[in-house]
mmCIF file of C-alpha atoms in Angstrom:
data_model
loop_
_atom_site.group_PDB
_atom_site.id
_atom_site.type_symbol
_atom_site.label_atom_id
_atom_site.label_comp_id
_atom_site.label_asym_id
_atom_site.label_seq_id
_atom_site.Cartn_x
_atom_site.Cartn_y
_atom_site.Cartn_z
ATOM 1 C CA MET W 1 -6.428 48.491 55.324
ATOM 2 C CA VAL W 2 -5.205 45.073 54.381
ATOM 3 C CA THR W 3 -6.059 45.505 50.959
ATOM 4 C CA GLN W 4 -4.469 48.653 50.450
ATOM 5 C CA GLU W 5 -1.340 47.298 51.996
ATOM 6 C CA GLY W 6 -1.407 44.223 49.501
ATOM 7 C CA PRO W 7 -0.635 45.861 46.541
ATOM 8 C CA ASP W 8 2.084 48.023 48.145
ATOM 9 C CA PRO W 9 4.487 44.948 49.122
ATOM 10 C CA PRO W 10 4.342 43.640 45.427
ATOM 11 C CA THR W 11 5.624 47.129 43.944
ATOM 12 C CA CYS W 12 7.855 47.140 46.757
ATOM 13 C CA VAL W 13 9.097 43.779 45.728
ATOM 14 C CA GLU W 14 9.561 44.790 42.241
ATOM 15 C CA GLU W 15 10.915 48.037 42.486
ATOM 16 C CA LYS W 16 13.500 46.055 44.676
ATOM 17 C CA PRO W 17 14.620 44.078 42.210
ATOM 18 C CA SER W 18 14.733 46.418 39.626
ATOM 19 C CA LEU W 19 16.802 48.637 42.080
ATOM 20 C CA GLY W 20 18.926 45.823 42.625
ATOM 21 C CA GLU W 21 19.201 44.851 38.876
ATOM 22 C CA SER W 22 20.973 48.029 37.914
ATOM 23 C CA SER W 23 24.055 46.220 39.088
ATOM 24 C CA MET W 24 23.225 42.953 37.472
ATOM 25 C CA SER W 25 23.809 41.913 33.773
ATOM 26 C CA SER W 26 22.183 43.457 30.803
ATOM 27 C CA LYS W 27 20.621 40.174 29.681
ATOM 28 C CA GLU W 28 18.706 39.812 33.092
ATOM 29 C CA ALA W 29 17.803 43.375 33.003
ATOM 30 C CA LEU W 30 15.917 42.741 29.394
ATOM 31 C CA ASN W 31 14.358 39.497 30.655
ATOM 32 C CA THR W 32 12.448 41.533 33.505
ATOM 33 C CA GLU W 33 11.464 44.296 30.922
ATOM 34 C CA ASP W 34 10.004 41.751 28.463
ATOM 35 C CA LEU W 35 7.944 39.918 31.387
ATOM 36 C CA LYS W 36 6.360 43.137 32.132
ATOM 37 C CA MET W 37 5.125 43.924 28.516
ATOM 38 C CA PRO W 38 1.296 42.905 27.792
ATOM 39 C CA LYS W 39 0.780 40.283 25.270
ATOM 40 C CA ASP W 40 -0.452 42.333 22.305
ATOM 41 C CA SER W 41 2.850 44.046 22.127
ATOM 42 C CA GLU W 42 4.704 40.595 21.706
ATOM 43 C CA VAL W 43 2.199 39.650 18.877
ATOM 44 C CA THR W 44 3.336 42.655 17.039
ATOM 45 C CA THR W 45 6.505 42.215 17.815
ATOM 46 C CA GLU W 46 6.527 38.541 16.414
ATOM 47 C CA ALA W 47 4.735 39.536 13.182
ATOM 48 C CA ASP W 48 7.572 42.184 12.745
ATOM 49 C CA ILE W 49 10.299 39.822 13.381
ATOM 50 C CA LYS W 50 11.929 39.018 9.867
ATOM 51 C CA PRO W 51 14.068 36.409 9.434
ATOM 52 C CA LYS W 52 17.869 37.083 9.859
ATOM 53 C CA SER W 53 19.098 34.312 7.515
ATOM 54 C CA VAL W 54 18.477 31.578 5.442
ATOM 55 C CA ARG W 55 20.244 28.122 4.820
ATOM 56 C CA ARG W 56 19.304 25.162 2.693
ATOM 57 C CA ALA W 57 18.517 21.689 4.372
ATOM 58 C CA LYS W 58 20.858 18.927 4.018
ATOM 59 C CA THR W 59 19.296 16.153 5.385
ATOM 60 C CA TRP W 60 15.809 15.154 6.160
ATOM 61 C CA SER W 61 13.948 15.220 9.324
ATOM 62 C CA ASP W 62 10.448 16.038 10.650
ATOM 63 C CA VAL W 63 10.999 19.816 10.914
ATOM 64 C CA VAL W 64 12.310 19.732 7.110
ATOM 65 C CA GLU W 65 9.159 17.868 6.147
ATOM 66 C CA ASN W 66 6.956 20.564 7.771
ATOM 67 C CA LEU W 67 9.144 23.272 5.947
ATOM 68 C CA TYR W 68 8.765 21.646 2.668
ATOM 69 C CA ARG W 69 4.880 21.609 3.052
ATOM 70 C CA PHE W 70 4.965 25.160 4.221
ATOM 71 C CA GLN W 71 6.721 26.344 1.370
ATOM 72 C CA GLN W 72 5.071 24.227 -1.162
ATOM 73 C CA ALA W 73 1.798 26.301 -0.009
ATOM 74 C CA GLY W 74 3.708 29.456 -0.650
ATOM 75 C CA TYR W 75 4.880 30.550 2.800
ATOM 76 C CA ARG W 76 8.424 30.558 4.612
ATOM 77 C CA ASP W 77 7.404 28.748 7.580
ATOM 78 C CA GLU W 78 4.770 28.290 10.176
ATOM 79 C CA VAL W 79 5.333 31.913 11.763
ATOM 80 C CA GLU W 80 4.568 33.639 8.438
ATOM 81 C CA TYR W 81 1.708 31.199 7.899
ATOM 82 C CA LYS W 82 0.079 32.180 11.169
ATOM 83 C CA GLN W 83 0.812 35.916 10.596
ATOM 84 C CA VAL W 84 -0.755 35.997 7.009
ATOM 85 C CA LYS W 85 -3.405 33.729 7.663
ATOM 86 C CA GLN W 86 -4.126 35.058 11.233
ATOM 87 C CA VAL W 87 -4.559 31.701 12.435
ATOM 88 C CA GLU W 88 -3.657 30.215 16.108
ATOM 89 C CA GLN W 89 -3.437 26.766 15.238
ATOM 90 C CA VAL W 90 -2.094 24.680 12.079
ATOM 91 C CA ASP W 91 -3.822 21.452 11.260
ATOM 92 C CA PHE W 92 -1.342 18.500 12.092
ATOM 93 C CA TRP W 93 -1.651 14.872 11.902
ATOM 94 C CA PRO W 94 -1.654 13.206 15.212
ATOM 95 C CA GLU W 95 0.112 10.231 14.656
ATOM 96 C CA THR W 96 3.140 11.906 12.532
ATOM 97 C CA GLY W 97 3.023 15.624 13.639
ATOM 98 C CA PHE W 98 3.144 16.564 9.840
ATOM 99 C CA VAL W 99 1.225 19.310 8.603
ATOM 100 C CA LYS W 100 -2.113 18.214 7.271
ATOM 101 C CA LYS W 101 -3.827 20.974 5.879
ATOM 102 C CA LEU W 102 -2.979 24.489 4.630
ATOM 103 C CA GLN W 103 -4.662 27.574 3.346
ATOM 104 C CA ARG W 104 -2.932 29.036 0.500
ATOM 105 C CA ARG W 105 -2.739 32.985 -0.564
ATOM 106 C CA ASP W 106 -5.653 32.603 -3.174
ATOM 107 C CA ASN W 107 -7.924 30.784 -0.440
ATOM 108 C CA THR W 108 -7.428 27.483 -1.886
ATOM 109 C CA PHE W 109 -6.667 24.175 0.470
ATOM 110 C CA TYR W 110 -3.710 21.992 -0.182
ATOM 111 C CA TYR W 111 -3.999 18.513 1.669
ATOM 112 C CA TYR W 112 -0.924 16.366 2.516
ATOM 113 C CA ASN W 113 -0.536 12.886 3.460
ATOM 114 C CA ARG W 114 0.131 11.346 6.923
ATOM 115 C CA GLN W 115 3.439 10.051 5.615
ATOM 116 C CA ARG W 116 6.487 11.722 4.131
ATOM 117 C CA GLU W 117 6.057 13.709 0.942
ATOM 118 C CA CYS W 118 9.503 15.333 0.773
ATOM 119 C CA GLU W 119 11.668 13.171 -1.191
ATOM 120 C CA ASP W 120 15.460 12.975 -0.761
ATOM 121 C CA LYS W 121 15.629 14.937 -4.201
ATOM 122 C CA ASP W 122 13.588 17.780 -2.884
ATOM 123 C CA VAL W 123 15.322 18.245 0.625
ATOM 124 C CA ARG W 124 18.055 20.667 -0.682
ATOM 125 C CA LYS W 125 15.435 22.905 -2.127
ATOM 126 C CA VAL W 126 13.729 23.428 1.459
ATOM 127 C CA LYS W 127 15.044 26.795 3.046
ATOM 128 C CA ILE W 128 15.530 26.920 6.705
ATOM 129 C CA TYR W 129 15.070 30.470 8.091
ATOM 130 C CA VAL W 130 16.861 31.585 11.428
ATOM 131 C CA TYR W 131 15.305 34.356 13.467
ATOM 132 C CA MET H 1 3.902 -46.703 -81.927
ATOM 133 C CA VAL H 2 0.683 -48.311 -81.866
ATOM 134 C CA MET H 3 -0.388 -50.117 -78.367
ATOM 135 C CA GLU H 4 -2.973 -53.101 -78.339
ATOM 136 C CA GLU H 5 -5.309 -52.979 -75.943
ATOM 137 C CA GLY H 6 -5.020 -56.054 -73.359
ATOM 138 C CA ARG H 7 -1.213 -56.482 -74.139
ATOM 139 C CA PRO H 8 1.053 -55.159 -71.678
ATOM 140 C CA GLY H 9 3.003 -52.351 -73.466
ATOM 141 C CA PRO H 10 6.575 -51.157 -73.315
ATOM 142 C CA SER H 11 8.426 -50.193 -70.269
ATOM 143 C CA LYS H 12 7.581 -46.639 -69.052
ATOM 144 C CA PRO H 13 9.902 -44.282 -70.201
ATOM 145 C CA ALA H 14 11.600 -42.033 -67.545
ATOM 146 C CA GLY H 15 9.277 -38.771 -67.265
ATOM 147 C CA ASP H 16 6.280 -40.153 -67.778
ATOM 148 C CA ARG H 17 3.148 -38.277 -66.667
ATOM 149 C CA ARG H 18 1.090 -41.249 -65.258
ATOM 150 C CA PRO H 19 3.306 -41.475 -61.702
ATOM 151 C CA GLN H 20 2.571 -37.856 -61.444
ATOM 152 C CA LYS H 21 -0.917 -37.984 -61.845
ATOM 153 C CA ARG H 22 -1.094 -40.838 -59.101
ATOM 154 C CA GLN H 23 0.727 -38.362 -57.080
ATOM 155 C CA LYS H 24 -1.910 -35.809 -57.521
ATOM 156 C CA LYS H 25 -4.553 -37.951 -56.455
ATOM 157 C CA ASP H 26 -2.645 -39.118 -53.137
ATOM 158 C CA LYS H 27 -2.057 -35.568 -52.372
ATOM 159 C CA GLN H 28 -5.638 -34.762 -52.647
ATOM 160 C CA HIS H 29 -6.332 -37.728 -50.490
ATOM 161 C CA ASP H 30 -3.701 -36.913 -47.692
ATOM 162 C CA LYS H 31 -4.411 -32.961 -47.860
ATOM 163 C CA GLN H 32 -6.158 -31.729 -44.772
ATOM 164 C CA GLN H 33 -8.686 -29.248 -44.813
ATOM 165 C CA PRO H 34 -9.364 -27.036 -41.419
ATOM 166 C CA CYS H 35 -12.967 -26.389 -40.534
ATOM 167 C CA GLU H 36 -14.986 -25.439 -37.713
ATOM 168 C CA GLY H 37 -15.844 -27.841 -34.949
ATOM 169 C CA PHE H 38 -19.434 -29.438 -34.425
ATOM 170 C CA SER H 39 -20.035 -29.336 -38.125
ATOM 171 C CA ILE H 40 -20.614 -32.158 -40.733
ATOM 172 C CA LYS H 41 -17.360 -31.419 -42.526
ATOM 173 C CA ALA H 42 -15.461 -32.145 -39.384
ATOM 174 C CA MET H 43 -16.774 -35.642 -39.595
ATOM 175 C CA MET H 44 -15.021 -36.069 -42.598
ATOM 176 C CA LYS H 45 -11.518 -38.244 -42.489
ATOM 177 C CA ASN H 46 -9.231 -35.605 -44.244
ATOM 178 C CA SER H 47 -10.394 -32.643 -42.168
ATOM 179 C CA VAL H 48 -8.984 -30.880 -39.249
ATOM 180 C CA VAL H 49 -11.040 -29.018 -36.796
ATOM 181 C CA ARG H 50 -9.760 -25.547 -35.778
ATOM 182 C CA GLY H 51 -9.337 -24.498 -32.293
ATOM 183 C CA PRO H 52 -11.883 -22.466 -30.324
ATOM 184 C CA PRO H 53 -11.339 -18.639 -30.962
ATOM 185 C CA PRO H 54 -9.606 -16.748 -28.198
ATOM 186 C CA ALA H 55 -11.931 -15.221 -25.611
ATOM 187 C CA GLY H 56 -9.982 -11.990 -25.060
ATOM 188 C CA SER H 57 -10.334 -12.137 -21.182
ATOM 189 C CA VAL H 58 -7.085 -10.144 -21.179
ATOM 190 C CA LYS H 59 -7.742 -7.959 -24.135
ATOM 191 C CA GLU H 60 -8.533 -4.386 -23.481
ATOM 192 C CA ARG H 61 -11.971 -2.881 -23.821
ATOM 193 C CA PRO H 62 -12.564 0.626 -25.317
ATOM 194 C CA ALA H 63 -13.245 3.306 -22.691
ATOM 195 C CA LYS H 64 -16.593 5.320 -22.980
ATOM 196 C CA HIS H 65 -16.674 9.043 -21.655
ATOM 197 C CA THR H 66 -17.324 8.883 -17.721
ATOM 198 C CA ALA H 67 -19.780 11.135 -16.194
ATOM 199 C CA PHE H 68 -16.794 12.308 -14.199
ATOM 200 C CA ARG H 69 -15.441 14.202 -17.187
ATOM 201 C CA LYS H 70 -18.701 15.619 -18.051
ATOM 202 C CA PHE H 71 -19.006 17.108 -14.637
ATOM 203 C CA TYR H 72 -15.364 18.372 -14.662
ATOM 204 C CA GLU H 73 -15.820 20.260 -17.905
ATOM 205 C CA ARG H 74 -19.183 21.616 -16.561
ATOM 206 C CA GLY H 75 -17.189 22.755 -13.557
ATOM 207 C CA ASP H 76 -19.066 21.199 -10.774
ATOM 208 C CA PHE H 77 -15.441 19.972 -9.131
ATOM 209 C CA PRO H 78 -14.133 22.246 -6.529
ATOM 210 C CA ILE H 79 -10.372 21.713 -7.663
ATOM 211 C CA ALA H 80 -7.977 23.234 -9.556
ATOM 212 C CA VAL H 81 -4.463 21.691 -10.849
ATOM 213 C CA GLN H 82 -1.185 23.598 -9.576
ATOM 214 C CA HIS H 83 2.064 22.964 -11.313
ATOM 215 C CA GLU H 84 4.891 22.678 -9.002
ATOM 216 C CA CYS H 85 8.212 21.914 -9.575
ATOM 217 C CA GLY H 86 8.032 18.247 -8.027
ATOM 218 C CA GLY H 87 5.008 17.527 -10.319
ATOM 219 C CA ASN H 88 1.275 18.583 -10.233
ATOM 220 C CA LYS H 89 -0.808 19.009 -7.227
ATOM 221 C CA ILE H 90 -4.734 19.723 -6.328
ATOM 222 C CA ALA H 91 -5.819 22.690 -4.837
ATOM 223 C CA TRP H 92 -9.348 22.616 -3.225
ATOM 224 C CA LYS H 93 -11.328 25.306 -3.419
ATOM 225 C CA VAL H 94 -13.471 23.995 -0.527
ATOM 226 C CA GLN H 95 -12.367 22.341 2.376
ATOM 227 C CA ILE H 96 -13.019 18.465 2.005
ATOM 228 C CA GLU H 97 -14.828 18.299 5.569
ATOM 229 C CA GLU H 98 -17.835 20.177 3.734
ATOM 230 C CA LEU H 99 -18.279 18.028 0.706
ATOM 231 C CA ASP H 100 -20.997 15.693 0.027
ATOM 232 C CA TYR H 101 -19.148 12.590 0.038
ATOM 233 C CA HIS H 102 -22.415 10.604 -1.310
ATOM 234 C CA TYR H 103 -22.252 12.815 -4.373
ATOM 235 C CA PHE H 104 -18.646 13.486 -4.846
ATOM 236 C CA LEU H 105 -17.038 10.087 -3.760
ATOM 237 C CA PRO H 106 -18.531 8.081 -6.521
ATOM 238 C CA LEU H 107 -17.998 10.613 -9.099
ATOM 239 C CA PHE H 108 -14.423 10.814 -8.369
ATOM 240 C CA PHE H 109 -14.347 6.730 -8.651
ATOM 241 C CA ASP H 110 -15.994 6.972 -11.782
ATOM 242 C CA GLY H 111 -13.072 9.036 -13.097
ATOM 243 C CA LEU H 112 -10.702 6.048 -12.544
ATOM 244 C CA CYS H 113 -11.459 4.920 -15.957
ATOM 245 C CA GLU H 114 -10.072 7.863 -17.458
ATOM 246 C CA THR H 115 -6.711 7.624 -19.251
ATOM 247 C CA GLU H 116 -6.077 11.251 -20.344
ATOM 248 C CA PHE H 117 -4.731 14.102 -18.467
ATOM 249 C CA PRO H 118 -6.096 16.099 -16.691
ATOM 250 C CA TYR H 119 -9.040 13.697 -16.191
ATOM 251 C CA GLU H 120 -6.615 10.923 -14.937
ATOM 252 C CA PHE H 121 -4.829 12.971 -12.742
ATOM 253 C CA PHE H 122 -7.832 14.811 -11.063
ATOM 254 C CA ALA H 123 -9.615 11.133 -10.682
ATOM 255 C CA ARG H 124 -6.689 9.634 -9.190
ATOM 256 C CA GLN H 125 -5.358 12.508 -6.802
ATOM 257 C CA GLY H 126 -9.049 13.479 -6.016
ATOM 258 C CA VAL H 127 -9.691 9.922 -4.541
ATOM 259 C CA HIS H 128 -6.516 9.923 -2.827
ATOM 260 C CA ASP H 129 -7.260 13.102 -1.081
ATOM 261 C CA LEU H 130 -11.001 12.005 -0.256
ATOM 262 C CA LEU H 131 -10.143 8.714 1.439
ATOM 263 C CA GLU H 132 -7.015 10.343 3.239
ATOM 264 C CA HIS H 133 -9.389 12.923 5.118
ATOM 265 C CA GLY H 134 -12.756 11.104 4.692
ATOM 266 C CA GLY H 135 -12.692 9.221 8.201
ATOM 267 C CA ASN H 136 -16.287 7.831 9.147
ATOM 268 C CA ARG H 137 -17.832 9.303 5.969
ATOM 269 C CA ILE H 138 -16.524 6.814 3.899
ATOM 270 C CA LEU H 139 -18.054 3.701 5.437
ATOM 271 C CA PRO H 140 -21.782 4.732 4.195
ATOM 272 C CA VAL H 141 -20.633 5.305 0.483
ATOM 273 C CA VAL H 142 -18.894 2.075 -0.020
ATOM 274 C CA PRO H 143 -21.893 0.506 -1.784
ATOM 275 C CA GLN H 144 -22.092 3.323 -4.104
ATOM 276 C CA LEU H 145 -18.560 2.692 -5.321
ATOM 277 C CA ILE H 146 -18.767 -0.724 -6.257
ATOM 278 C CA ILE H 147 -19.911 -0.192 -9.550
ATOM 279 C CA PRO H 148 -17.324 2.413 -10.463
ATOM 280 C CA ILE H 149 -14.727 -0.095 -9.335
ATOM 281 C CA LYS H 150 -16.342 -2.844 -11.399
ATOM 282 C CA ASN H 151 -16.061 -0.690 -14.658
ATOM 283 C CA ALA H 152 -12.574 -0.010 -14.067
ATOM 284 C CA LEU H 153 -11.414 -3.005 -13.595
ATOM 285 C CA ASN H 154 -13.573 -4.485 -16.754
ATOM 286 C CA LEU H 155 -11.883 -2.260 -19.157
ATOM 287 C CA ARG H 156 -8.669 -4.545 -18.852
ATOM 288 C CA ASN H 157 -6.453 -1.445 -19.307
ATOM 289 C CA ARG H 158 -3.109 -2.438 -17.617
ATOM 290 C CA GLN H 159 -2.846 0.972 -16.261
ATOM 291 C CA VAL H 160 -6.365 1.671 -15.246
ATOM 292 C CA LEU H 161 -5.914 -1.802 -13.187
ATOM 293 C CA CYS H 162 -2.711 -0.667 -11.312
ATOM 294 C CA THR H 163 -4.467 2.731 -10.655
ATOM 295 C CA THR H 164 -7.657 0.932 -9.313
ATOM 296 C CA LEU H 165 -5.811 -1.960 -7.611
ATOM 297 C CA LYS H 166 -3.838 1.083 -5.348
ATOM 298 C CA VAL H 167 -7.370 2.786 -4.773
ATOM 299 C CA ILE H 168 -8.967 -0.453 -3.394
ATOM 300 C CA GLN H 169 -5.865 -0.646 -1.185
ATOM 301 C CA HIS H 170 -6.285 2.725 0.308
ATOM 302 C CA LEU H 171 -10.106 2.096 0.287
ATOM 303 C CA VAL H 172 -9.792 -0.858 2.758
ATOM 304 C CA VAL H 173 -7.260 0.862 4.999
ATOM 305 C CA SER H 174 -8.746 4.368 4.904
ATOM 306 C CA ALA H 175 -11.530 3.929 7.589
ATOM 307 C CA GLU H 176 -12.773 1.247 10.202
ATOM 308 C CA MET H 177 -15.217 -1.361 8.964
ATOM 309 C CA VAL H 178 -14.755 -0.678 5.211
ATOM 310 C CA GLY H 179 -13.062 -4.057 4.638
ATOM 311 C CA VAL H 180 -15.846 -5.999 6.299
ATOM 312 C CA ALA H 181 -18.266 -3.580 4.366
ATOM 313 C CA LEU H 182 -16.506 -5.030 0.955
ATOM 314 C CA VAL H 183 -17.076 -8.668 1.354
ATOM 315 C CA PRO H 184 -20.328 -9.261 0.147
ATOM 316 C CA TYR H 185 -19.066 -7.256 -3.092
ATOM 317 C CA TYR H 186 -16.184 -9.698 -3.641
ATOM 318 C CA ARG H 187 -18.169 -11.703 -6.610
ATOM 319 C CA GLN H 188 -18.122 -8.376 -8.438
ATOM 320 C CA ILE H 189 -14.818 -7.041 -8.014
ATOM 321 C CA LEU H 190 -12.665 -10.218 -7.735
ATOM 322 C CA PRO H 191 -13.331 -12.288 -10.927
ATOM 323 C CA VAL H 192 -11.348 -9.966 -12.737
ATOM 324 C CA LEU H 193 -8.386 -10.382 -10.297
ATOM 325 C CA ASN H 194 -8.715 -13.819 -10.902
ATOM 326 C CA ILE H 195 -7.861 -13.376 -14.621
ATOM 327 C CA PHE H 196 -4.900 -11.141 -14.187
ATOM 328 C CA LYS H 197 -3.369 -12.923 -11.183
ATOM 329 C CA HIS H 198 -0.672 -14.984 -13.017
ATOM 330 C CA MET H 199 0.697 -11.566 -14.705
ATOM 331 C CA ASN H 200 3.910 -11.800 -12.914
ATOM 332 C CA VAL H 201 7.589 -11.117 -14.477
ATOM 333 C CA ASN H 202 9.773 -13.905 -13.837
ATOM 334 C CA LEU H 203 13.377 -12.272 -13.882
ATOM 335 C CA GLY H 204 15.067 -15.418 -12.487
ATOM 336 C CA ASP H 205 17.876 -14.079 -10.360
ATOM 337 C CA GLY H 206 17.586 -10.543 -11.862
ATOM 338 C CA ILE H 207 16.982 -7.247 -10.039
ATOM 339 C CA GLU H 208 13.768 -5.802 -10.420
ATOM 340 C CA TYR H 209 14.808 -1.751 -10.612
ATOM 341 C CA GLY H 210 11.206 -0.665 -11.149
ATOM 342 C CA GLN H 211 10.053 -2.501 -8.013
ATOM 343 C CA GLN H 212 9.000 0.813 -5.972
ATOM 344 C CA LYS H 213 7.089 2.042 -9.105
ATOM 345 C CA ARG H 214 4.423 -0.665 -8.013
ATOM 346 C CA GLU H 215 3.465 -1.615 -11.852
ATOM 347 C CA ASN H 216 3.262 -5.431 -11.704
ATOM 348 C CA ILE H 217 -0.077 -6.314 -12.017
ATOM 349 C CA GLY H 218 0.271 -9.818 -10.309
ATOM 350 C CA VAL H 219 2.196 -8.320 -7.207
ATOM 351 C CA LEU H 220 -0.360 -5.826 -6.774
ATOM 352 C CA ILE H 221 -3.207 -7.860 -6.805
ATOM 353 C CA GLN H 222 -1.824 -10.026 -4.246
ATOM 354 C CA GLU H 223 -1.068 -7.414 -2.051
ATOM 355 C CA THR H 224 -4.883 -6.449 -2.661
ATOM 356 C CA LEU H 225 -6.272 -10.018 -1.560
ATOM 357 C CA GLU H 226 -4.093 -9.887 1.436
ATOM 358 C CA LEU H 227 -5.390 -6.745 2.266
ATOM 359 C CA PHE H 228 -8.680 -7.867 1.796
ATOM 360 C CA GLU H 229 -8.237 -10.998 4.275
ATOM 361 C CA ARG H 230 -6.534 -8.811 6.942
ATOM 362 C CA TYR H 231 -9.152 -6.055 7.214
ATOM 363 C CA GLY H 232 -12.163 -8.159 6.098
ATOM 364 C CA GLY H 233 -13.120 -10.001 9.063
ATOM 365 C CA GLU H 234 -13.789 -13.984 9.668
ATOM 366 C CA ASN H 235 -15.281 -14.502 6.489
ATOM 367 C CA ALA H 236 -13.189 -12.851 4.360
ATOM 368 C CA TYR H 237 -10.738 -15.640 3.456
ATOM 369 C CA ILE H 238 -13.387 -18.228 2.188
ATOM 370 C CA ASN H 239 -15.208 -15.311 0.192
ATOM 371 C CA ILE H 240 -12.006 -14.735 -1.859
ATOM 372 C CA LYS H 241 -11.084 -18.636 -1.720
ATOM 373 C CA TYR H 242 -14.194 -18.966 -3.488
ATOM 374 C CA MET H 243 -13.706 -16.562 -6.329
ATOM 375 C CA ILE H 244 -9.750 -17.091 -6.568
ATOM 376 C CA PRO H 245 -9.157 -20.811 -5.852
ATOM 377 C CA THR H 246 -5.476 -20.690 -6.393
ATOM 378 C CA TYR H 247 -5.139 -17.890 -3.535
ATOM 379 C CA TRP H 248 -3.612 -18.921 -0.121
ATOM 380 C CA SER H 249 -3.935 -17.461 3.375
ATOM 381 C CA CYS H 250 -1.502 -14.810 4.371
ATOM 382 C CA MET H 251 -2.546 -15.049 7.815
#
């Protein structure tokens, strides 16, 4: 009896905010819809997401250094690398947080140093993709 | 004009040959003859002993083809060169974590003697990658690296010296206890460093624009010795001092 009543209140609770959200802003409605979506569909949406714009880096930073390493291996950034290689995690150096090892599209491996590899003259060549 | 014997002759005219003959005889007496030392001729009065011939300690030795070159041409190494815009880069066909360091690391160190492309590039960059990602697997292989290091240093080639010294510096800091493991082998590595320790450039108050290139052998040797002392443990300094008496402690 109690168990039967158990699931009801949550659904009722969920329904109430959904009804109430009709008067709320569109952003909040979208957020609740996202929360309801399963994880598999979230993965597919990330894979389908392509960058909207590109700009060049002007000054060096940790992010620029990692982007340089990904682009040297033939990828746009970490998102594309995970999409192409179907990898959940990328190898990073624990001390500095820079990329340690990447597998290229021809299945060879690139190994990178602990310290900075992107020189000042190469910073301008690094592309920053905006999603 | 008849000249009678026993009587003094007339005054000698100018231009007579007799004084010239005497000068020739004096020159022969005064002329010093160079000769080799520790010989009978050296005991003579007018002989000058030549100095000892140069030992050639700083002279470059010819390099022989290494096993690294043979193995590379045979295709035994899982490496390929990638030509990037910033320079060349090594692409590994196999993960470094799966490589047998006992087999590959001494081979790559053997390639340090090479001076031609692509052997020199592969050896230098390959050693760098193997040491960077070796971890605990480097320490057991250290005894096998001494002979390749010694062969590279014995070539007395300036470029090979610079490369080998940088590799030794990387080796010392690559893993724990490697510096201590190198102490028994100082007597094989340090004599060549003792020969080139004085090769510094005296610029006065000038600016060394190429300092970042790290091509000054004297400075590189000093850095290497200081790393040996820092990472070599308690007995490092005394062993370095035994081989290089002019070295002073940095600690």
